[in-house]
């Protein structure tokens, strides 16, 4: 069964606008962590943001914020003021508490920022 | 800033050959991982390694795969007899300790099996 679902294979956004990339997850663990990674065309995986299941506040890192809705099991990434350099694949991932040693990734969303 | 390094960046091999992919994790990290990403697909967990032994592995990590930390710095992934479907990008990652949130990924090794 899919643990991480990213329903948007591709998204477009105008430069300087905000964009939300969707991520839903499935777990029966009470303790888990949610991650977003950026993968530009060069291929490396760049960590963006982390949200713990017990964190009461939504995580923020600069222009990135995570809209964490625990009851709905969603962890959407919001990028504000999009820049051309934000064009990349974005992966949502989860590490479950009982499987503390691995991380499961979603299928990814390709974001294209238009000038 | 410390980073995970991987060599080679691209490896081409013939089907049936053995390959060893090398990684140097960040020096004070304790947990090490291998992931793979078939072109255009999602990143898949292969194996995690802690205290000189495998702590978890996925169904992908069959008997053709092995990992080793031969010295204090290198972490290797060996594929004993490569198949065409092993062609992928292989990422190494490391994490400082179990409570640390972030996994630092290396730049990847692109393996092409002909």
PDB file of C-alpha atoms in Angstrom:
ATOM      1  CA  UNK A   1       0.000   0.000   0.000  1.00  0.00           C
ATOM      2  CA  UNK A   2       1.182   3.511  -0.765  1.00  0.00           C
ATOM      3  CA  UNK A   3       2.482   5.244   2.312  1.00  0.00           C
ATOM      4  CA  UNK A   4       3.067   8.613   0.687  1.00  0.00           C
ATOM      5  CA  UNK A   5       0.842  10.004  -2.046  1.00  0.00           C
ATOM      6  CA  UNK A   6       1.625  12.981  -4.195  1.00  0.00           C
ATOM      7  CA  UNK A   7      -1.280  13.452  -6.554  1.00  0.00           C
ATOM      8  CA  UNK A   8       0.188  16.211  -8.709  1.00  0.00           C
ATOM      9  CA  UNK A   9       2.685  14.831 -11.218  1.00  0.00           C
ATOM     10  CA  UNK A  10       3.287  18.354 -12.536  1.00  0.00           C
ATOM     11  CA  UNK A  11       2.570  21.893 -11.406  1.00  0.00           C
ATOM     12  CA  UNK A  12       3.106  25.298 -12.967  1.00  0.00           C
ATOM     13  CA  UNK A  13       3.413  28.569 -11.108  1.00  0.00           C
ATOM     14  CA  UNK A  14       4.132  32.116 -12.155  1.00  0.00           C
ATOM     15  CA  UNK A  15       7.325  33.654 -10.823  1.00  0.00           C
ATOM     16  CA  UNK A  16       6.802  35.493  -7.512  1.00  0.00           C
ATOM     17  CA  UNK A  17       3.554  33.688  -6.771  1.00  0.00           C
ATOM     18  CA  UNK A  18       3.001  31.080  -4.080  1.00  0.00           C
ATOM     19  CA  UNK A  19       2.407  27.408  -4.832  1.00  0.00           C
ATOM     20  CA  UNK A  20       1.215  24.460  -2.761  1.00  0.00           C
ATOM     21  CA  UNK A  21       2.447  20.937  -3.431  1.00  0.00           C
ATOM     22  CA  UNK A  22       0.207  18.261  -1.995  1.00  0.00           C
ATOM     23  CA  UNK A  23       1.253  15.279   0.079  1.00  0.00           C
ATOM     24  CA  UNK A  24      -0.866  12.800   2.000  1.00  0.00           C
ATOM     25  CA  UNK A  25       0.439   9.951   4.049  1.00  0.00           C
ATOM     26  CA  UNK A  26      -0.717   6.774   5.677  1.00  0.00           C
ATOM     27  CA  UNK A  27       0.560   5.455   8.978  1.00  0.00           C
ATOM     28  CA  UNK A  28      -0.754   3.898  12.147  1.00  0.00           C
ATOM     29  CA  UNK A  29       2.224   5.142  14.143  1.00  0.00           C
ATOM     30  CA  UNK A  30       1.740   8.020  16.556  1.00  0.00           C
ATOM     31  CA  UNK A  31       5.340   9.111  16.115  1.00  0.00           C
ATOM     32  CA  UNK A  32       6.579   9.911  12.643  1.00  0.00           C
ATOM     33  CA  UNK A  33       8.418  12.539  10.685  1.00  0.00           C
ATOM     34  CA  UNK A  34       7.584  14.162   7.385  1.00  0.00           C
ATOM     35  CA  UNK A  35      10.153  15.577   4.999  1.00  0.00           C
ATOM     36  CA  UNK A  36      10.301  17.465   1.767  1.00  0.00           C
ATOM     37  CA  UNK A  37      13.237  17.193  -0.616  1.00  0.00           C
ATOM     38  CA  UNK A  38      14.002  19.116  -3.796  1.00  0.00           C
ATOM     39  CA  UNK A  39      15.673  17.384  -6.731  1.00  0.00           C
ATOM     40  CA  UNK A  40      16.862  19.773  -9.451  1.00  0.00           C
ATOM     41  CA  UNK A  41      17.786  18.541 -12.910  1.00  0.00           C
ATOM     42  CA  UNK A  42      21.343  17.941 -11.714  1.00  0.00           C
ATOM     43  CA  UNK A  43      19.973  15.046  -9.653  1.00  0.00           C
ATOM     44  CA  UNK A  44      21.030  15.735  -6.090  1.00  0.00           C
ATOM     45  CA  UNK A  45      18.536  15.503  -3.236  1.00  0.00           C
ATOM     46  CA  UNK A  46      18.282  18.720  -1.225  1.00  0.00           C
ATOM     47  CA  UNK A  47      16.575  18.681   2.165  1.00  0.00           C
ATOM     48  CA  UNK A  48      14.020  21.471   2.510  1.00  0.00           C
ATOM     49  CA  UNK A  49      11.913  21.052   5.619  1.00  0.00           C
ATOM     50  CA  UNK A  50      10.907  18.663   8.386  1.00  0.00           C
ATOM     51  CA  UNK A  51       7.720  18.270  10.450  1.00  0.00           C
ATOM     52  CA  UNK A  52       7.458  15.965  13.436  1.00  0.00           C
ATOM     53  CA  UNK A  53       4.130  14.382  14.242  1.00  0.00           C
ATOM     54  CA  UNK A  54       4.151  15.909  17.723  1.00  0.00           C
ATOM     55  CA  UNK A  55       5.129  19.382  16.557  1.00  0.00           C
ATOM     56  CA  UNK A  56       2.272  21.733  17.309  1.00  0.00           C
ATOM     57  CA  UNK A  57       3.386  24.452  14.957  1.00  0.00           C
ATOM     58  CA  UNK A  58       3.784  24.171  11.217  1.00  0.00           C
ATOM     59  CA  UNK A  59       7.424  24.040  10.188  1.00  0.00           C
ATOM     60  CA  UNK A  60       8.879  26.972   8.276  1.00  0.00           C
ATOM     61  CA  UNK A  61      12.251  27.420   6.589  1.00  0.00           C
ATOM     62  CA  UNK A  62      12.638  30.676   4.739  1.00  0.00           C
ATOM     63  CA  UNK A  63      10.255  30.618   1.767  1.00  0.00           C
ATOM     64  CA  UNK A  64       9.196  27.061   2.554  1.00  0.00           C
ATOM     65  CA  UNK A  65       6.436  26.172   4.967  1.00  0.00           C
ATOM     66  CA  UNK A  66       4.698  22.924   5.679  1.00  0.00           C
ATOM     67  CA  UNK A  67       0.935  22.953   6.074  1.00  0.00           C
ATOM     68  CA  UNK A  68       0.540  20.047   8.479  1.00  0.00           C
ATOM     69  CA  UNK A  69      -2.996  18.783   8.998  1.00  0.00           C
ATOM     70  CA  UNK A  70      -2.648  15.749  11.196  1.00  0.00           C
ATOM     71  CA  UNK A  71      -6.283  14.661  11.205  1.00  0.00           C
ATOM     72  CA  UNK A  72      -6.347  14.695   7.424  1.00  0.00           C
ATOM     73  CA  UNK A  73      -2.872  13.132   7.246  1.00  0.00           C
ATOM     74  CA  UNK A  74      -1.628  15.782   4.909  1.00  0.00           C
ATOM     75  CA  UNK A  75       1.684  17.613   4.819  1.00  0.00           C
ATOM     76  CA  UNK A  76       1.559  20.078   1.962  1.00  0.00           C
ATOM     77  CA  UNK A  77       4.586  22.141   1.030  1.00  0.00           C
ATOM     78  CA  UNK A  78       3.995  25.825   0.421  1.00  0.00           C
ATOM     79  CA  UNK A  79       6.605  27.778  -1.502  1.00  0.00           C
ATOM     80  CA  UNK A  80       6.114  31.523  -1.308  1.00  0.00           C
ATOM     81  CA  UNK A  81       7.416  34.034  -3.845  1.00  0.00           C
ATOM     82  CA  UNK A  82       8.452  31.393  -6.382  1.00  0.00           C
ATOM     83  CA  UNK A  83      11.739  31.855  -8.166  1.00  0.00           C
ATOM     84  CA  UNK A  84      12.927  30.386 -11.461  1.00  0.00           C
ATOM     85  CA  UNK A  85      15.449  28.313  -9.514  1.00  0.00           C
ATOM     86  CA  UNK A  86      12.596  26.560  -7.724  1.00  0.00           C
ATOM     87  CA  UNK A  87      11.862  24.567 -10.888  1.00  0.00           C
ATOM     88  CA  UNK A  88      12.617  20.972  -9.877  1.00  0.00           C
ATOM     89  CA  UNK A  89      11.116  17.703  -8.705  1.00  0.00           C
ATOM     90  CA  UNK A  90       9.805  17.821  -5.151  1.00  0.00           C
ATOM     91  CA  UNK A  91       9.512  14.674  -3.054  1.00  0.00           C
ATOM     92  CA  UNK A  92       7.538  14.210   0.121  1.00  0.00           C
ATOM     93  CA  UNK A  93       8.847  11.497   2.456  1.00  0.00           C
ATOM     94  CA  UNK A  94       7.962   9.927   5.770  1.00  0.00           C
ATOM     95  CA  UNK A  95       9.895   8.141   8.452  1.00  0.00           C
ATOM     96  CA  UNK A  96       7.658   6.117  10.753  1.00  0.00           C
ATOM     97  CA  UNK A  97       8.436   5.723  14.416  1.00  0.00           C
ATOM     98  CA  UNK A  98       8.521   1.937  14.341  1.00  0.00           C
ATOM     99  CA  UNK A  99      10.740   1.976  11.254  1.00  0.00           C
ATOM    100  CA  UNK A 100      13.143   4.527  12.452  1.00  0.00           C
ATOM    101  CA  UNK A 101      15.778   3.553   9.990  1.00  0.00           C
ATOM    102  CA  UNK A 102      14.240   4.152   6.637  1.00  0.00           C
ATOM    103  CA  UNK A 103      12.413   6.835   4.777  1.00  0.00           C
ATOM    104  CA  UNK A 104       9.638   6.244   2.253  1.00  0.00           C
ATOM    105  CA  UNK A 105       9.201   8.654  -0.625  1.00  0.00           C
ATOM    106  CA  UNK A 106       6.260   9.743  -2.705  1.00  0.00           C
ATOM    107  CA  UNK A 107       6.287   9.727  -6.485  1.00  0.00           C
ATOM    108  CA  UNK A 108       7.193  13.388  -6.675  1.00  0.00           C
ATOM    109  CA  UNK A 109       5.786  16.558  -8.220  1.00  0.00           C
ATOM    110  CA  UNK A 110       7.580  18.377 -10.998  1.00  0.00           C
ATOM    111  CA  UNK A 111       7.295  22.108 -10.419  1.00  0.00           C
ATOM    112  CA  UNK A 112       7.902  24.525 -13.261  1.00  0.00           C
ATOM    113  CA  UNK A 113       8.182  28.219 -12.489  1.00  0.00           C
ATOM    114  CA  UNK A 114       7.260  30.425 -15.434  1.00  0.00           C
ATOM    115  CA  UNK A 115       8.821  33.870 -15.909  1.00  0.00           C
TER     116      UNK A 115
ATOM    117  CA  UNK B   1      30.104  22.529   5.272  1.00  0.00           C
ATOM    118  CA  UNK B   2      30.536  18.755   5.523  1.00  0.00           C
ATOM    119  CA  UNK B   3      28.850  16.688   2.848  1.00  0.00           C
ATOM    120  CA  UNK B   4      28.314  13.136   1.712  1.00  0.00           C
ATOM    121  CA  UNK B   5      30.426  12.216  -1.299  1.00  0.00           C
ATOM    122  CA  UNK B   6      29.950   9.406  -3.776  1.00  0.00           C
ATOM    123  CA  UNK B   7      32.165   7.873  -6.428  1.00  0.00           C
ATOM    124  CA  UNK B   8      31.995   7.368  -9.293  1.00  0.00           C
ATOM    125  CA  UNK B   9      29.421   9.836 -10.527  1.00  0.00           C
ATOM    126  CA  UNK B  10      28.595   7.517 -13.420  1.00  0.00           C
ATOM    127  CA  UNK B  11      29.338   3.813 -13.796  1.00  0.00           C
ATOM    128  CA  UNK B  12      28.703   1.795 -16.931  1.00  0.00           C
ATOM    129  CA  UNK B  13      28.899  -1.974 -16.695  1.00  0.00           C
ATOM    130  CA  UNK B  14      27.967  -5.105 -18.587  1.00  0.00           C
ATOM    131  CA  UNK B  15      25.119  -7.282 -17.384  1.00  0.00           C
ATOM    132  CA  UNK B  16      26.397  -9.956 -15.022  1.00  0.00           C
ATOM    133  CA  UNK B  17      29.360  -7.930 -13.816  1.00  0.00           C
ATOM    134  CA  UNK B  18      29.944  -6.926 -10.225  1.00  0.00           C
ATOM    135  CA  UNK B  19      29.941  -3.251  -9.293  1.00  0.00           C
ATOM    136  CA  UNK B  20      30.912  -1.458  -6.126  1.00  0.00           C
ATOM    137  CA  UNK B  21      29.500   1.966  -5.445  1.00  0.00           C
ATOM    138  CA  UNK B  22      31.392   4.015  -2.912  1.00  0.00           C
ATOM    139  CA  UNK B  23      30.250   6.594  -0.432  1.00  0.00           C
ATOM    140  CA  UNK B  24      31.967   8.678   2.200  1.00  0.00           C
ATOM    141  CA  UNK B  25      29.358   9.741   4.778  1.00  0.00           C
ATOM    142  CA  UNK B  26      29.744  12.799   6.948  1.00  0.00           C
ATOM    143  CA  UNK B  27      32.433  11.972   9.470  1.00  0.00           C
ATOM    144  CA  UNK B  28      30.524  12.119  12.762  1.00  0.00           C
ATOM    145  CA  UNK B  29      27.399  10.440  11.445  1.00  0.00           C
ATOM    146  CA  UNK B  30      26.364   7.036  12.723  1.00  0.00           C
ATOM    147  CA  UNK B  31      23.563   5.922  10.421  1.00  0.00           C
ATOM    148  CA  UNK B  32      24.086   5.175   6.758  1.00  0.00           C
ATOM    149  CA  UNK B  33      21.662   4.449   3.959  1.00  0.00           C
ATOM    150  CA  UNK B  34      21.429   3.466   0.337  1.00  0.00           C
ATOM    151  CA  UNK B  35      18.519   4.470  -1.865  1.00  0.00           C
ATOM    152  CA  UNK B  36      17.941   4.047  -5.555  1.00  0.00           C
ATOM    153  CA  UNK B  37      15.939   5.985  -8.095  1.00  0.00           C
ATOM    154  CA  UNK B  38      15.079   4.440 -11.418  1.00  0.00           C
ATOM    155  CA  UNK B  39      14.945   7.153 -14.061  1.00  0.00           C
ATOM    156  CA  UNK B  40      11.755   9.177 -13.767  1.00  0.00           C
ATOM    157  CA  UNK B  41      10.525   7.272 -10.735  1.00  0.00           C
ATOM    158  CA  UNK B  42      10.494   7.805  -7.012  1.00  0.00           C
ATOM    159  CA  UNK B  43      13.343   7.303  -4.604  1.00  0.00           C
ATOM    160  CA  UNK B  44      13.272   3.819  -3.030  1.00  0.00           C
ATOM    161  CA  UNK B  45      14.869   2.727   0.206  1.00  0.00           C
ATOM    162  CA  UNK B  46      17.353  -0.127  -0.086  1.00  0.00           C
ATOM    163  CA  UNK B  47      19.155  -0.564   3.217  1.00  0.00           C
ATOM    164  CA  UNK B  48      20.182   1.118   6.444  1.00  0.00           C
ATOM    165  CA  UNK B  49      23.371   0.411   8.358  1.00  0.00           C
ATOM    166  CA  UNK B  50      24.330   1.125  11.927  1.00  0.00           C
ATOM    167  CA  UNK B  51      27.045  -0.116  14.231  1.00  0.00           C
ATOM    168  CA  UNK B  52      28.633  -2.162  11.470  1.00  0.00           C
ATOM    169  CA  UNK B  53      25.560  -4.124  10.601  1.00  0.00           C
ATOM    170  CA  UNK B  54      22.412  -3.867   8.523  1.00  0.00           C
ATOM    171  CA  UNK B  55      19.575  -2.514  10.638  1.00  0.00           C
ATOM    172  CA  UNK B  56      16.855  -2.608   8.023  1.00  0.00           C
ATOM    173  CA  UNK B  57      16.481  -3.568   4.374  1.00  0.00           C
ATOM    174  CA  UNK B  58      13.761  -3.449   1.781  1.00  0.00           C
ATOM    175  CA  UNK B  59      12.444  -6.200  -0.449  1.00  0.00           C
ATOM    176  CA  UNK B  60      14.599  -4.787  -3.246  1.00  0.00           C
ATOM    177  CA  UNK B  61      17.770  -5.553  -1.303  1.00  0.00           C
ATOM    178  CA  UNK B  62      18.098  -9.227  -2.201  1.00  0.00           C
ATOM    179  CA  UNK B  63      21.094 -11.556  -2.109  1.00  0.00           C
ATOM    180  CA  UNK B  64      22.676  -9.755  -5.055  1.00  0.00           C
ATOM    181  CA  UNK B  65      23.252  -6.721  -2.867  1.00  0.00           C
ATOM    182  CA  UNK B  66      25.621  -6.260   0.033  1.00  0.00           C
ATOM    183  CA  UNK B  67      26.939  -3.331   2.026  1.00  0.00           C
ATOM    184  CA  UNK B  68      30.135  -2.855   3.886  1.00  0.00           C
ATOM    185  CA  UNK B  69      31.973  -0.278   5.907  1.00  0.00           C
ATOM    186  CA  UNK B  70      35.502  -1.493   5.246  1.00  0.00           C
ATOM    187  CA  UNK B  71      37.205   1.293   7.188  1.00  0.00           C
ATOM    188  CA  UNK B  72      36.279   4.303   9.252  1.00  0.00           C
ATOM    189  CA  UNK B  73      35.213   6.447   6.345  1.00  0.00           C
ATOM    190  CA  UNK B  74      33.889   4.470   3.371  1.00  0.00           C
ATOM    191  CA  UNK B  75      30.472   2.863   2.993  1.00  0.00           C
ATOM    192  CA  UNK B  76      30.038   0.668  -0.062  1.00  0.00           C
ATOM    193  CA  UNK B  77      27.188  -0.950  -1.937  1.00  0.00           C
ATOM    194  CA  UNK B  78      28.078  -4.042  -3.970  1.00  0.00           C
ATOM    195  CA  UNK B  79      25.873  -5.530  -6.629  1.00  0.00           C
ATOM    196  CA  UNK B  80      27.172  -9.022  -7.275  1.00  0.00           C
ATOM    197  CA  UNK B  81      25.784  -9.752 -10.744  1.00  0.00           C
ATOM    198  CA  UNK B  82      24.156  -6.744 -12.301  1.00  0.00           C
ATOM    199  CA  UNK B  83      20.915  -6.952 -14.237  1.00  0.00           C
ATOM    200  CA  UNK B  84      19.499  -4.502 -16.747  1.00  0.00           C
ATOM    201  CA  UNK B  85      16.885  -3.428 -14.208  1.00  0.00           C
ATOM    202  CA  UNK B  86      19.610  -2.356 -11.779  1.00  0.00           C
ATOM    203  CA  UNK B  87      20.187   0.692 -13.963  1.00  0.00           C
ATOM    204  CA  UNK B  88      19.316   3.623 -11.721  1.00  0.00           C
ATOM    205  CA  UNK B  89      20.699   6.496  -9.692  1.00  0.00           C
ATOM    206  CA  UNK B  90      22.009   5.243  -6.368  1.00  0.00           C
ATOM    207  CA  UNK B  91      22.050   7.655  -3.459  1.00  0.00           C
ATOM    208  CA  UNK B  92      23.972   7.278  -0.260  1.00  0.00           C
ATOM    209  CA  UNK B  93      22.762   9.171   2.807  1.00  0.00           C
ATOM    210  CA  UNK B  94      23.859   9.579   6.383  1.00  0.00           C
ATOM    211  CA  UNK B  95      22.301  10.740   9.620  1.00  0.00           C
ATOM    212  CA  UNK B  96      24.067  11.840  12.733  1.00  0.00           C
ATOM    213  CA  UNK B  97      22.059   9.917  15.326  1.00  0.00           C
ATOM    214  CA  UNK B  98      18.633   8.411  15.655  1.00  0.00           C
ATOM    215  CA  UNK B  99      17.071  11.592  17.021  1.00  0.00           C
ATOM    216  CA  UNK B 100      18.417  13.731  14.203  1.00  0.00           C
ATOM    217  CA  UNK B 101      15.789  14.592  11.664  1.00  0.00           C
ATOM    218  CA  UNK B 102      17.731  15.290   8.551  1.00  0.00           C
ATOM    219  CA  UNK B 103      19.304  12.727   6.295  1.00  0.00           C
ATOM    220  CA  UNK B 104      22.057  14.196   4.177  1.00  0.00           C
ATOM    221  CA  UNK B 105      22.161  12.773   0.690  1.00  0.00           C
ATOM    222  CA  UNK B 106      25.170  12.396  -1.543  1.00  0.00           C
ATOM    223  CA  UNK B 107      25.100  13.533  -5.182  1.00  0.00           C
ATOM    224  CA  UNK B 108      24.370  10.013  -6.415  1.00  0.00           C
ATOM    225  CA  UNK B 109      26.007   7.489  -8.716  1.00  0.00           C
ATOM    226  CA  UNK B 110      24.287   6.821 -12.007  1.00  0.00           C
ATOM    227  CA  UNK B 111      24.629   3.119 -12.802  1.00  0.00           C
ATOM    228  CA  UNK B 112      24.020   2.019 -16.369  1.00  0.00           C
ATOM    229  CA  UNK B 113      23.877  -1.721 -17.045  1.00  0.00           C
ATOM    230  CA  UNK B 114      24.234  -2.707 -20.699  1.00  0.00           C
TER     231      UNK B 114
END
